GROMACS .gro file of C-alpha atoms in nm:
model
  390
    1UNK     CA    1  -1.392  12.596  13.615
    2UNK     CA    2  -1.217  12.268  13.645
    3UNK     CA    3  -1.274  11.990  13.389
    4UNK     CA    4  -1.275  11.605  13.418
    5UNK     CA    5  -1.083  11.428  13.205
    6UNK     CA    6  -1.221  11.046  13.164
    7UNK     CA    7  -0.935  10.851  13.096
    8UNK     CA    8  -0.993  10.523  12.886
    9UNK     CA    9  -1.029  10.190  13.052
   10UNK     CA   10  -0.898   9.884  12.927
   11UNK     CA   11  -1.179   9.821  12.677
   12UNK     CA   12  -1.150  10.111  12.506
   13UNK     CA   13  -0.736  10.067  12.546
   14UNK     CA   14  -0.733   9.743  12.425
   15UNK     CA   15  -1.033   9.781  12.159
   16UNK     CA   16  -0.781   9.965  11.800
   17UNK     CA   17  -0.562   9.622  11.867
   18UNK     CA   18  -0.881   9.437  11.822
   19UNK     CA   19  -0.998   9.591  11.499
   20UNK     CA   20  -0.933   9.439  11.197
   21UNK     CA   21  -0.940   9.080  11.260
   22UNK     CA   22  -1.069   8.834  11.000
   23UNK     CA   23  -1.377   8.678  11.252
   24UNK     CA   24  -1.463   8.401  11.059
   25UNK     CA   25  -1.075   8.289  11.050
   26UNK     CA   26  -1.113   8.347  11.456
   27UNK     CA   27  -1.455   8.127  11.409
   28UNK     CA   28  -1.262   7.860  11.233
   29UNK     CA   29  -0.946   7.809  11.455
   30UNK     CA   30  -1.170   7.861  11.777
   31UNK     CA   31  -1.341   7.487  11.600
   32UNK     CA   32  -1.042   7.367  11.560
   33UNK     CA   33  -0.870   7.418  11.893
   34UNK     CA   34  -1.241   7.316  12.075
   35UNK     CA   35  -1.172   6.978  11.867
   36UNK     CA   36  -0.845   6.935  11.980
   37UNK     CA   37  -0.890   6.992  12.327
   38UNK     CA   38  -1.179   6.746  12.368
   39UNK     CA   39  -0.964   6.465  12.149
   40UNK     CA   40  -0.687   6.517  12.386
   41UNK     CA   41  -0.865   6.520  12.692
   42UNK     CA   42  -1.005   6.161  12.586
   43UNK     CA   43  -0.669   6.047  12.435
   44UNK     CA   44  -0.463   6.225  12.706
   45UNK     CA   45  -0.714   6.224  13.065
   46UNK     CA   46  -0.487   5.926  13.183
   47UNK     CA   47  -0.165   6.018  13.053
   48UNK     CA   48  -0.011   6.262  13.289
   49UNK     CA   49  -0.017   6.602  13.200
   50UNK     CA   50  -0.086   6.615  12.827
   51UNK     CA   51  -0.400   6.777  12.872
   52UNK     CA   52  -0.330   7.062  13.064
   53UNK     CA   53   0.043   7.100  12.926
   54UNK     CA   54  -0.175   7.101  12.557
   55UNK     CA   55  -0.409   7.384  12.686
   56UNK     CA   56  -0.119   7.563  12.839
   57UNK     CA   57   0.050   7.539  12.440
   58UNK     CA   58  -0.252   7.646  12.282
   59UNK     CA   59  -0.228   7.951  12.524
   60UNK     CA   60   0.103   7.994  12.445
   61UNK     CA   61   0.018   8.009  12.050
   62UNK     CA   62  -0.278   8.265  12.109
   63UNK     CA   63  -0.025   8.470  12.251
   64UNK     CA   64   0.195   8.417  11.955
   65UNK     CA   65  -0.095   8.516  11.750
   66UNK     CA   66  -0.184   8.857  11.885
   67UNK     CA   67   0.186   8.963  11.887
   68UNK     CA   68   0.239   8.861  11.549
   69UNK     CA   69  -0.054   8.940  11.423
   70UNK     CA   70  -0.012   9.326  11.519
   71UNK     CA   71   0.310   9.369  11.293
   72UNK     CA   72   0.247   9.468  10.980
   73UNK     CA   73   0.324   9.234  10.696
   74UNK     CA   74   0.609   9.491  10.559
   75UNK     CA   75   0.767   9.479  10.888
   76UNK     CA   76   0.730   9.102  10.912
   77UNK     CA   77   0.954   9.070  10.583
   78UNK     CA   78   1.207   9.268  10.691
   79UNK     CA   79   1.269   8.964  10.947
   80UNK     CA   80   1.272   8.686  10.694
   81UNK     CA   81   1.666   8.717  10.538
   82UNK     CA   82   1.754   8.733  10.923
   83UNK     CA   83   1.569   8.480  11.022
   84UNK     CA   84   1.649   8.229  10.695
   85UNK     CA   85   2.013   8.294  10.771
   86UNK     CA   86   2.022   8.226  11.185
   87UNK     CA   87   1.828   7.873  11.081
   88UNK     CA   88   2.085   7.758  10.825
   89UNK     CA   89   2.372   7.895  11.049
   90UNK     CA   90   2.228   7.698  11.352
   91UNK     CA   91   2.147   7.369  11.072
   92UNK     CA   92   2.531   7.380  11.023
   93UNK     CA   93   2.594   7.388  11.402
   94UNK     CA   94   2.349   7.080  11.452
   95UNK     CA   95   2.547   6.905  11.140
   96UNK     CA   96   2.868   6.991  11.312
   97UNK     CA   97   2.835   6.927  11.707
   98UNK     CA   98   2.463   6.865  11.710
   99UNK     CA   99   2.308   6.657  11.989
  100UNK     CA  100   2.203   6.260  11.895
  101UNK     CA  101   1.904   6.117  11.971
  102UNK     CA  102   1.749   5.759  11.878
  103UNK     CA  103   1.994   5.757  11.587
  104UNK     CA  104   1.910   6.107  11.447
  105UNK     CA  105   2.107   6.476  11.515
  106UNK     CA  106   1.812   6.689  11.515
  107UNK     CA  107   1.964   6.889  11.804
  108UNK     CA  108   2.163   7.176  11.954
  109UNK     CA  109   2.260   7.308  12.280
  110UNK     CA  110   2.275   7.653  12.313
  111UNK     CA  111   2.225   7.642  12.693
  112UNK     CA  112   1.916   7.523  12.597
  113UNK     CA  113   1.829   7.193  12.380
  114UNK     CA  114   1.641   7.356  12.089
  115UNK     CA  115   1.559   7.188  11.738
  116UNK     CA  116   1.631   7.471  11.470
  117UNK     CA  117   1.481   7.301  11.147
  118UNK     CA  118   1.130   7.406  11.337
  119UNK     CA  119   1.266   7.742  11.295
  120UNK     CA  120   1.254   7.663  10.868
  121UNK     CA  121   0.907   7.586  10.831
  122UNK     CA  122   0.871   7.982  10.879
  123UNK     CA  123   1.187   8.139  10.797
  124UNK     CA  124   1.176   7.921  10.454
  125UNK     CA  125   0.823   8.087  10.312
  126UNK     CA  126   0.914   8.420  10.475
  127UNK     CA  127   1.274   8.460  10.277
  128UNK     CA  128   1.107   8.314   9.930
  129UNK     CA  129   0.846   8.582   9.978
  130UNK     CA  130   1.055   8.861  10.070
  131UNK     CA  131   1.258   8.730   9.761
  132UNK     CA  132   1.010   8.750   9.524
  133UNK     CA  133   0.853   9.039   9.675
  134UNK     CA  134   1.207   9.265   9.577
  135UNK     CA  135   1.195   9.108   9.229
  136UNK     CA  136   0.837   9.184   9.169
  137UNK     CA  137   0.745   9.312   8.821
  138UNK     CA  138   1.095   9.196   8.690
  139UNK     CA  139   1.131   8.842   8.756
  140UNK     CA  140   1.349   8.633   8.562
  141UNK     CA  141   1.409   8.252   8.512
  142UNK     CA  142   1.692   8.278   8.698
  143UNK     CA  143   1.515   8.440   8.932
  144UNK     CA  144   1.321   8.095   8.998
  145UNK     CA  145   1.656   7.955   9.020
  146UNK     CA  146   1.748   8.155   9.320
  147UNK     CA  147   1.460   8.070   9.489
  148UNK     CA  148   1.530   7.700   9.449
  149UNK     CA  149   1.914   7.708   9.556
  150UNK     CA  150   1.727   7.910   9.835
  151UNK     CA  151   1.478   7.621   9.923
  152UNK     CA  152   1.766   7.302   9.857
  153UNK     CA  153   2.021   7.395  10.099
  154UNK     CA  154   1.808   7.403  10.428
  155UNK     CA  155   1.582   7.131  10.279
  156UNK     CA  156   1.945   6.871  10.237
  157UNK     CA  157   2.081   6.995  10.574
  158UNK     CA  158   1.760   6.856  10.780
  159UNK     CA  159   1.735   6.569  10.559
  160UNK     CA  160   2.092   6.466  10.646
  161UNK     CA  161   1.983   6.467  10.989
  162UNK     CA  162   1.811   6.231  10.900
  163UNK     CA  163   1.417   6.431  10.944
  164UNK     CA  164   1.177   6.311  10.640
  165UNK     CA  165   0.877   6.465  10.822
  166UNK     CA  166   1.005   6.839  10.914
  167UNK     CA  167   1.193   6.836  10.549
  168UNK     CA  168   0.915   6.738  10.355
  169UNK     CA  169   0.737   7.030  10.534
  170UNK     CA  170   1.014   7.267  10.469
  171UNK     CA  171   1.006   7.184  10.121
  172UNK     CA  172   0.622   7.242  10.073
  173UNK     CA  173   0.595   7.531  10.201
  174UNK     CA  174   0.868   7.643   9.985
  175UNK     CA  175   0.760   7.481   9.682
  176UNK     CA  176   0.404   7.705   9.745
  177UNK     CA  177   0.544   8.043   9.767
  178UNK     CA  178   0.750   7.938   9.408
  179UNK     CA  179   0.434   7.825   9.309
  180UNK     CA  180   0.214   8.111   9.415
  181UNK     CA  181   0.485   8.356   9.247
  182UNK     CA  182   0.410   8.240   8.912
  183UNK     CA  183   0.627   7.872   8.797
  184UNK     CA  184   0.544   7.775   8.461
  185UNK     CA  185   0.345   7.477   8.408
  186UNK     CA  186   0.594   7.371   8.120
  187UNK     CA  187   0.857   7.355   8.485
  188UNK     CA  188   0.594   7.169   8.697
  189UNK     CA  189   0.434   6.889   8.481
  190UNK     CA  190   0.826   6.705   8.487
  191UNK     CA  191   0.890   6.627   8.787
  192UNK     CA  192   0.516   6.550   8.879
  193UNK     CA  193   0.488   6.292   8.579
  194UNK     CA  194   0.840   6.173   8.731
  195UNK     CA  195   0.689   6.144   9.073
  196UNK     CA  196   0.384   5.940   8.971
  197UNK     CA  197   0.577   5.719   8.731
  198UNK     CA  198   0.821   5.675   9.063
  199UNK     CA  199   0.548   5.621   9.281
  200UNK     CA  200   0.368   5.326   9.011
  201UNK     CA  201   0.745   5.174   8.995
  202UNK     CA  202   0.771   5.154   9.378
  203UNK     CA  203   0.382   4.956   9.392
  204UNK     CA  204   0.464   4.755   9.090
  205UNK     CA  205   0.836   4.636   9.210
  206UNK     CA  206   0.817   4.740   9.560
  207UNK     CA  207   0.878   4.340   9.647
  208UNK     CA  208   1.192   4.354   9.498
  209UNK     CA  209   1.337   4.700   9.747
  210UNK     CA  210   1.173   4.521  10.074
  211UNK     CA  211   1.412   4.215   9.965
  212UNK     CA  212   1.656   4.159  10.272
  213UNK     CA  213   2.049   4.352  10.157
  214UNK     CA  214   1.886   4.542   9.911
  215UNK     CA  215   2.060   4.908   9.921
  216UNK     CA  216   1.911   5.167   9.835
  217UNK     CA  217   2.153   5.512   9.792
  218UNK     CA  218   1.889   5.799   9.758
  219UNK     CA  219   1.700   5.596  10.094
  220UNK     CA  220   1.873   5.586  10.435
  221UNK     CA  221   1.725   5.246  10.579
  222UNK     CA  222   1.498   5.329  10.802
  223UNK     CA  223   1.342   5.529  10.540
  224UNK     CA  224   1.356   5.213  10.304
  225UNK     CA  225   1.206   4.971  10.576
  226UNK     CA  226   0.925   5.275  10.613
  227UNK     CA  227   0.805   5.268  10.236
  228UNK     CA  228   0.834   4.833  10.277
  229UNK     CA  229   0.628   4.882  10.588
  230UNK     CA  230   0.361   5.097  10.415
  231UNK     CA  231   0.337   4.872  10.102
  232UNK     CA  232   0.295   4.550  10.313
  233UNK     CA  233   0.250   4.644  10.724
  234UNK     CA  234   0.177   4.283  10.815
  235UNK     CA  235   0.563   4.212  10.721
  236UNK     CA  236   0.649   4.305  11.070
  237UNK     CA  237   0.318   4.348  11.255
  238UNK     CA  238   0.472   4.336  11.568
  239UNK     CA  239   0.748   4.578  11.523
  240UNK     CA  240   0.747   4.824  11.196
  241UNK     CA  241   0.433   4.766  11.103
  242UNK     CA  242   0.226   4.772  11.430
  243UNK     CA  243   0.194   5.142  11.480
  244UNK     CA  244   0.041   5.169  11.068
  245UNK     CA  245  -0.194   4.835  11.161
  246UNK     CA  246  -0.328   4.972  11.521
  247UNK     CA  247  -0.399   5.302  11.367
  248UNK     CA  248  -0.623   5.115  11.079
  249UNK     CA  249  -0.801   4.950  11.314
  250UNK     CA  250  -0.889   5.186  11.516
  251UNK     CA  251  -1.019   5.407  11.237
  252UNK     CA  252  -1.202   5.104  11.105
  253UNK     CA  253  -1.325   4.994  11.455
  254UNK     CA  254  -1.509   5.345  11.495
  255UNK     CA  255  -1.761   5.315  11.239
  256UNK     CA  256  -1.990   5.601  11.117
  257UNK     CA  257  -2.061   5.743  11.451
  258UNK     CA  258  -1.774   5.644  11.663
  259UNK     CA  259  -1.758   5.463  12.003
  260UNK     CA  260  -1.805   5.750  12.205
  261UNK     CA  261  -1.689   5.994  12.372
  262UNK     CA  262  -1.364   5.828  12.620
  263UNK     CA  263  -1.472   5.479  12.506
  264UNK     CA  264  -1.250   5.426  12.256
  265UNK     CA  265  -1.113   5.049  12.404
  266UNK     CA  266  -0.809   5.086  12.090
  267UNK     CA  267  -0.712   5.405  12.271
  268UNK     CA  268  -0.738   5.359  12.659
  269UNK     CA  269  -0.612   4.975  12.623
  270UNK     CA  270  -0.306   5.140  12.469
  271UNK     CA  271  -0.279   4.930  12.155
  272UNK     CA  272  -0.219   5.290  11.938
  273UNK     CA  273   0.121   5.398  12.006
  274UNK     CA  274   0.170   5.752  12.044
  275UNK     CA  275  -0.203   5.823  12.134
  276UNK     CA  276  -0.107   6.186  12.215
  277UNK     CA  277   0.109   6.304  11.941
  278UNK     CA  278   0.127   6.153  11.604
  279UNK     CA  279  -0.114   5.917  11.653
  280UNK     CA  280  -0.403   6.064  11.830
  281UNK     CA  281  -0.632   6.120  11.485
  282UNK     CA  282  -0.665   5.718  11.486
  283UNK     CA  283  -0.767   5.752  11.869
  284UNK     CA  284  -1.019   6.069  11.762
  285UNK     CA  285  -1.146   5.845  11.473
  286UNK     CA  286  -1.180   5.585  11.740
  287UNK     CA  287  -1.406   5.747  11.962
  288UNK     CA  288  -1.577   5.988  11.692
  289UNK     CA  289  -1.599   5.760  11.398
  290UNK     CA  290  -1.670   5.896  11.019
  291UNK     CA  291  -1.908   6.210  11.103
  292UNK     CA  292  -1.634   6.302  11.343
  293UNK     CA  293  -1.391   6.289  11.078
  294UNK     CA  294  -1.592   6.423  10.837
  295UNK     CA  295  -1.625   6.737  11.037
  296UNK     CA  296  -1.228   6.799  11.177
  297UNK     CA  297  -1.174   6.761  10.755
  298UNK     CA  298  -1.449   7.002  10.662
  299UNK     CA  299  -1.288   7.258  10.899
  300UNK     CA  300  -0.928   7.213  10.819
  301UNK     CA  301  -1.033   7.250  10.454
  302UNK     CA  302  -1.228   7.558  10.554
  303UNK     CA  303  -0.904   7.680  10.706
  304UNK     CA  304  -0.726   7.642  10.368
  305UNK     CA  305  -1.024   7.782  10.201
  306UNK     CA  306  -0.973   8.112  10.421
  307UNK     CA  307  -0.649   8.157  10.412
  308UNK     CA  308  -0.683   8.087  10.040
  309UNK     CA  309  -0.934   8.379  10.040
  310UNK     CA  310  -0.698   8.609  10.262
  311UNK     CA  311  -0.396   8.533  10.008
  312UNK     CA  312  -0.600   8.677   9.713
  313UNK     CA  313  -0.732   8.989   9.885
  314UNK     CA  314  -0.398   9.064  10.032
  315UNK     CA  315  -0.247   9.441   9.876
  316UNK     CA  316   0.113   9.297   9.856
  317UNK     CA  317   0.270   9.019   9.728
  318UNK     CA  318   0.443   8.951  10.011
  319UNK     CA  319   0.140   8.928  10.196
  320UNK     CA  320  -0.021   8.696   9.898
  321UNK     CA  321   0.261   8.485   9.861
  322UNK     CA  322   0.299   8.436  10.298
  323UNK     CA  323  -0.074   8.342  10.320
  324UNK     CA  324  -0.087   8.111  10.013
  325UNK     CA  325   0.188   7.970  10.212
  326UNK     CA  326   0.081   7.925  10.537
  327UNK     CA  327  -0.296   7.789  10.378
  328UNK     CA  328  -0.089   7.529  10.237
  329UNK     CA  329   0.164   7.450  10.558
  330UNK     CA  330  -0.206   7.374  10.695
  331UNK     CA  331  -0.288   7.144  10.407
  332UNK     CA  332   0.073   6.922  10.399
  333UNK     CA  333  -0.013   6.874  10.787
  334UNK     CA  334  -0.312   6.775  10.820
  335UNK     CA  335  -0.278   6.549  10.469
  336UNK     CA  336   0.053   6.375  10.572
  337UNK     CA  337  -0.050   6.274  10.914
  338UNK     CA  338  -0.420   6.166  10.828
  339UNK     CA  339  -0.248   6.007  10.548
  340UNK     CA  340   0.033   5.767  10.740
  341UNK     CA  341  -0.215   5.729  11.042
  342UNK     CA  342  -0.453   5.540  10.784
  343UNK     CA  343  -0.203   5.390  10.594
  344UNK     CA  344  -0.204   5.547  10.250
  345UNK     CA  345   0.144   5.721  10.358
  346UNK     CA  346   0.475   5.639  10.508
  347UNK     CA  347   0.483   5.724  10.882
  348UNK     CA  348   0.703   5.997  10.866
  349UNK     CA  349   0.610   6.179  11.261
  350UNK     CA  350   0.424   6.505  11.140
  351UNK     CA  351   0.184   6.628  11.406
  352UNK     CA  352  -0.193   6.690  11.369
  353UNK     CA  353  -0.258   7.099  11.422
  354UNK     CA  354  -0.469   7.178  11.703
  355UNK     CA  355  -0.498   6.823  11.782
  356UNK     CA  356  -0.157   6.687  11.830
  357UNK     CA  357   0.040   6.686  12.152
  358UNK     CA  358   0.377   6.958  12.109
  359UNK     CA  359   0.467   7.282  12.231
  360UNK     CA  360   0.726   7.367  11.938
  361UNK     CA  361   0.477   7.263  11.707
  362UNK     CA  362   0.222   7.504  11.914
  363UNK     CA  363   0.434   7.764  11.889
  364UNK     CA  364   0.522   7.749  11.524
  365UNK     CA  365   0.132   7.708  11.445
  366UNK     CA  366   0.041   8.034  11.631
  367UNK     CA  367   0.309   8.195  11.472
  368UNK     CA  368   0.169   8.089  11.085
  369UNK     CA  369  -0.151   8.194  11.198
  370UNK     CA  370  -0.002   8.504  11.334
  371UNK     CA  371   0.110   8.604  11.004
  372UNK     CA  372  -0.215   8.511  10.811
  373UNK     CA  373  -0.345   8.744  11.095
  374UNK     CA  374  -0.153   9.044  10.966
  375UNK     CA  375  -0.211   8.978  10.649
  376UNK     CA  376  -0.614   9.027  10.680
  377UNK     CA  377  -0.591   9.310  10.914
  378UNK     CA  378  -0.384   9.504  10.713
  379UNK     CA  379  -0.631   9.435  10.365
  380UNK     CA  380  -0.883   9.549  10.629
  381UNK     CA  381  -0.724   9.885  10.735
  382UNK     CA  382  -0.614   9.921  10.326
  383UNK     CA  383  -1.000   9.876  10.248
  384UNK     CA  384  -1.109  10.131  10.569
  385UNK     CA  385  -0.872  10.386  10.483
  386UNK     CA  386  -0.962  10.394  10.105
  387UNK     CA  387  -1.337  10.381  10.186
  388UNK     CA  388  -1.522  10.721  10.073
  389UNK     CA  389  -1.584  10.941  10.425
  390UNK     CA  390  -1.940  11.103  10.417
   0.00000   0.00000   0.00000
């Protein structure tokens, strides 16, 4: 008597990778990535490519995702001191012989042009986690010194580049994880009282750095004439300040329900520079108005919110101290570039998630939200395998 053996289709193959996934997360970024394609389809229809290349990225990330998001999170921090220590090597490379563009060495050739502080806005919270993860239920002061020595000398080689944007978002995702691993008020209330006395000196007296010779030695100029251009745009409103004055009309010009839908006149008359990339949240507020805005913020912070949620349930610290970090990667990005779109923030070229034009950027979101991934599925299998059987 012969038997039939049904082998499993693809379904059923494919259907173990499946479990575990945190739906409303998949909910959320679904929102988010439906947003951004119909804001760069309006922003982008006319310029070339960008909308299918920005589908093709956001293809490119999912895939990202669903790799990543299958490792476990202990066998994600076993890449993190590897990882930290090819970024800083290839930092030094781009400091030595790095390639120069539009006055900054951001750059390396390694047969192909890649920019490795992208690489840092991962590798940074991974090594602080795996970090604090060994010194778990022993941690020291110096311990927290470590970890900053850890955070400084990545965070000073991209500055030196010069990058502002990518090294402010080095350094907050690296300030989270220190954060999330248990600093001391008594360590944080300093330097934030000396950051908003700084920040009061700068509006009081901030006539007196836009004066022409002043020089400034913590500032490289063009981030001096950035901070002038954000305290008064209409300085140089057809040069410095035109990209911070377009984007405030446009918001402005949109109203509580927007223009519409491709009739944003800002936008397709090509007064907002950099419609696509850094830019493109004044053509979305354009076209979408208030409510539109209202919404893209209501999911973003729902993002947070989630990954906030994920971070808490997570059965490591490692895993805790990687999603608090990512939730907050999400935060600084979508703050910053809302923020110096409408003028409340120096224009420093940080890139809207979901909505912005970039495949590195892409790929380095699907990769966060890879690892927020793994972090829920594996609370999920913790919680299925310690569930009583009947």
């Amino acid at each position: 008597m012969s038997e039939v053996l049904d082998k499993p289709n693809v379904f059923q193959r494919l259907l173990p990778m499946l479990r575990g996934y945190d739906w409303p997360l998949i909910f959320i970024i679904g929102t988010l990535a439906a947003i951004g394609l119909t804001a760069m389809y309006s922003a982008g229809f006319d310029h070339g490519s960008r909308f299918s290349d920005h589908g093709r990225n956001m293809l490119l990330a999912l895939g990202i995702l669903l790799v990543v998001s299958q490792i476990p999170p202990h066998r994600l921090a076993s890449f993190a001191l590897p990882l930290y220590a090819l970024g800083v090597a290839l930092l030094v490379a781009v400091a030595l012989f790095g390639i120069t563009k539009k006055g900054a060495q951001r750059w390396v050739n390694l047969g192909i042009v890649i920019q490795p502080s992208e690489l840092l806005k991962i590798a940074m919270p991974l090594m602080l986690a795996w970090w604090f993860q060994r010194r778990e239920g022993a941690l020291r002061p110096v311990d927290f010194v470590v970890a900053f020595a850890i955070l400084v000398i990545p965070v000073g080689l991209i500055m030196k580049q010069p990058d502002l944007g990518t090294s402010l978002l080095v350094m907050a995702a690296g300030l989270a994880v220190i954060y999330f691993a248990g600093l001391s008020w008594k360590l944080i209330i300093p330097p934030v009282l000396i950051g908003v006395i700084g920040l009061l000196l700068i509006a009081i007296y901030g006539h007196h750095l836009c004066e022409d010779g002043m020089d400034l030695v913590v500032l490289h100029e063009y981030q001096r004439q950035r901070v002038c251009t954000l305290l008064d745009p209409t300085r140089d409103p057809l040069g410095k300040g035109f990209h911070i004055i377009q984007g405030m009309i446009a918001i402005g010009s949109g109203g509580f329900m927007g223009k519409g839908f491709m009739a944003g006149t800002q936008t397709h008359l090509e007064f907002i520079p950099e419609r696509t990339t850094d830019f493109i949240f004044a053509a979305f507020s354009e076209e979408f108005g208030l409510a539109g805005n209202l919404l893209l913020i209501f999911f973003f912070l729902l993002l947070v919110w989630r990954g906030l949620a994920i971070a808490m349930r997570a059965p490591t610290l490692f895993g805790r101290l990687m999603a608090g970090a990512v939730s907050m990667i999400f935060f600084t990005y979508a703050f910053v570039n809302m923020g110096m779109v409408s003028g409340i923030l120096p224009v420093v070229g940080v890139p809207l998630p979901f909505v912005s034009y970039g495949g590195t950027a892409m790929v380095t979101l699907g990769l966060a939200l890879g690892i927020l991934m793994s972090v829920a599925r594996s609370q999920r299998q913790l919680a299925q395998q310690q569930a009583p059987r009947l």
